[in-house]
């Protein structure tokens, strides 16, 4: 597996207009800010229009990658050893995270990754136990920009949820 | 024999975590790729175990 090669394929897809701007979210993005851990998938967020029936048809993406010799597996497609999952940015928060993603370079390959503060807001919005655990990890290890986080949370109506989270997990029992 | 207290172990773990958090992106990616390999090996082993019908 080689993330550098996976990113090159994604960049090719972007430059050949198979997809528009993409950004990495999920665990891979999180592990770039906090202690790295194990994950099998890489979540790639894109903007993708629904068809007339309202369904999201990712066939052009799968066709492109299949032609390049990559194989679909379950809900993703294996690209240079990484199971890539293409996710449409479906909420205002995810669309903002995609628009404001940070440009970074990994082994000389440019890519975009969600900001830490957007990842935190998405964790809070999603709210599964593993998301909340990751949120705690961000707080302890990631040193987020608190003002920027507060702005994002307010903009997306997550202020109350944040207060509940803090009360439940960040205050001593 | 060295006597290591729980506090010593906790401190050492916290320090190691701090070092991991501060690693350059390339190093973090390398660790993720190594961990992914370990995870895949474990998943494959578990699938094989399930296939053989051995108790979990």
Coordinates of N, CA, C and O in Angstrom, one line a residue, chain A residues 4 8 11 26 32 45 53-54 62 64 66 79-80 99 109 113 118 123-124 140-141 144 147 150:
Chain A
X4 N 0.9 7.7 -1.1 CA 1.4 8.7 -2.1 C 0.8 8.4 -3.4 O 0.3 9.2 -4.1
X8 N -1.9 10.4 -5.9 CA -1.6 10.7 -7.3 C -2.8 10.4 -8.1 O -3.1 11.1 -9.1
X11 N -5.4 12.9 -7.6 CA -5.1 14.1 -8.2 C -5.3 14.1 -9.8 O -5.8 15.0 -10.4
X26 N -12.4 11.9 7.7 CA -12.4 10.7 8.4 C -11.1 10.4 9.2 O -10.3 11.3 9.5
X32 N -3.6 12.7 11.0 CA -2.6 13.6 10.6 C -2.4 14.7 11.7 O -1.4 15.4 11.8
X45 N -14.0 13.1 0.3 CA -15.2 13.9 0.2 C -15.1 14.7 -1.1 O -14.1 15.3 -1.5
X53 N -33.5 11.1 -10.4 CA -34.3 10.4 -9.4 C -33.9 10.7 -8.0 O -34.4 10.2 -7.0
X54 N -32.8 11.6 -7.8 CA -32.3 11.9 -6.5 C -31.3 11.0 -6.0 O -30.8 11.2 -4.9
X62 N -16.3 4.9 -10.6 CA -15.9 3.5 -10.6 C -15.5 3.0 -12.0 O -14.5 2.3 -12.1
X64 N -14.0 4.9 -14.3 CA -12.6 5.4 -14.5 C -11.6 4.5 -13.8 O -10.6 4.2 -14.4
X66 N -11.9 1.5 -12.6 CA -11.8 0.1 -13.1 C -11.0 0.0 -14.4 O -10.2 -0.9 -14.6
X79 N -7.4 1.3 -4.2 CA -6.5 2.1 -5.0 C -5.1 2.1 -4.3 O -5.0 2.7 -3.3
X80 N -4.2 1.4 -4.9 CA -2.8 1.3 -4.4 C -2.9 0.8 -2.9 O -2.1 1.4 -2.1
X99 N -14.8 23.0 1.1 CA -14.4 24.3 0.6 C -13.2 24.9 1.3 O -12.3 25.5 0.7
X109 N 3.5 15.0 -2.7 CA 2.3 15.0 -3.5 C 1.2 15.9 -2.8 O 0.9 15.7 -1.6
X113 N -6.9 18.3 2.9 CA -7.4 17.6 4.1 C -8.3 18.6 4.9 O -8.0 19.8 5.0
X118 N -12.9 21.5 11.6 CA -14.1 20.9 10.8 C -14.2 19.4 11.2 O -15.3 18.9 11.3
X123 N -17.3 15.2 13.9 CA -17.4 14.2 14.9 C -18.5 14.5 15.9 O -19.3 13.6 16.2
X124 N -18.7 15.7 16.2 CA -19.7 16.1 17.2 C -21.1 15.9 16.5 O -22.0 15.4 17.1
X140 N -7.3 16.7 23.5 CA -6.2 16.5 24.3 C -4.9 16.5 23.6 O -3.8 16.9 24.1
X141 N -4.9 16.2 22.3 CA -3.7 16.0 21.5 C -3.5 17.1 20.4 O -2.4 17.4 20.0
X144 N -6.5 22.3 19.1 CA -7.3 23.0 18.1 C -7.4 24.5 18.3 O -7.2 25.0 19.5
X147 N -11.2 29.4 18.9 CA -12.0 30.5 18.4 C -12.6 30.0 17.0 O -13.8 30.2 16.7
X150 N -15.3 27.4 17.7 CA -16.5 28.0 18.2 C -17.3 28.6 17.0 O -18.5 28.5 17.0

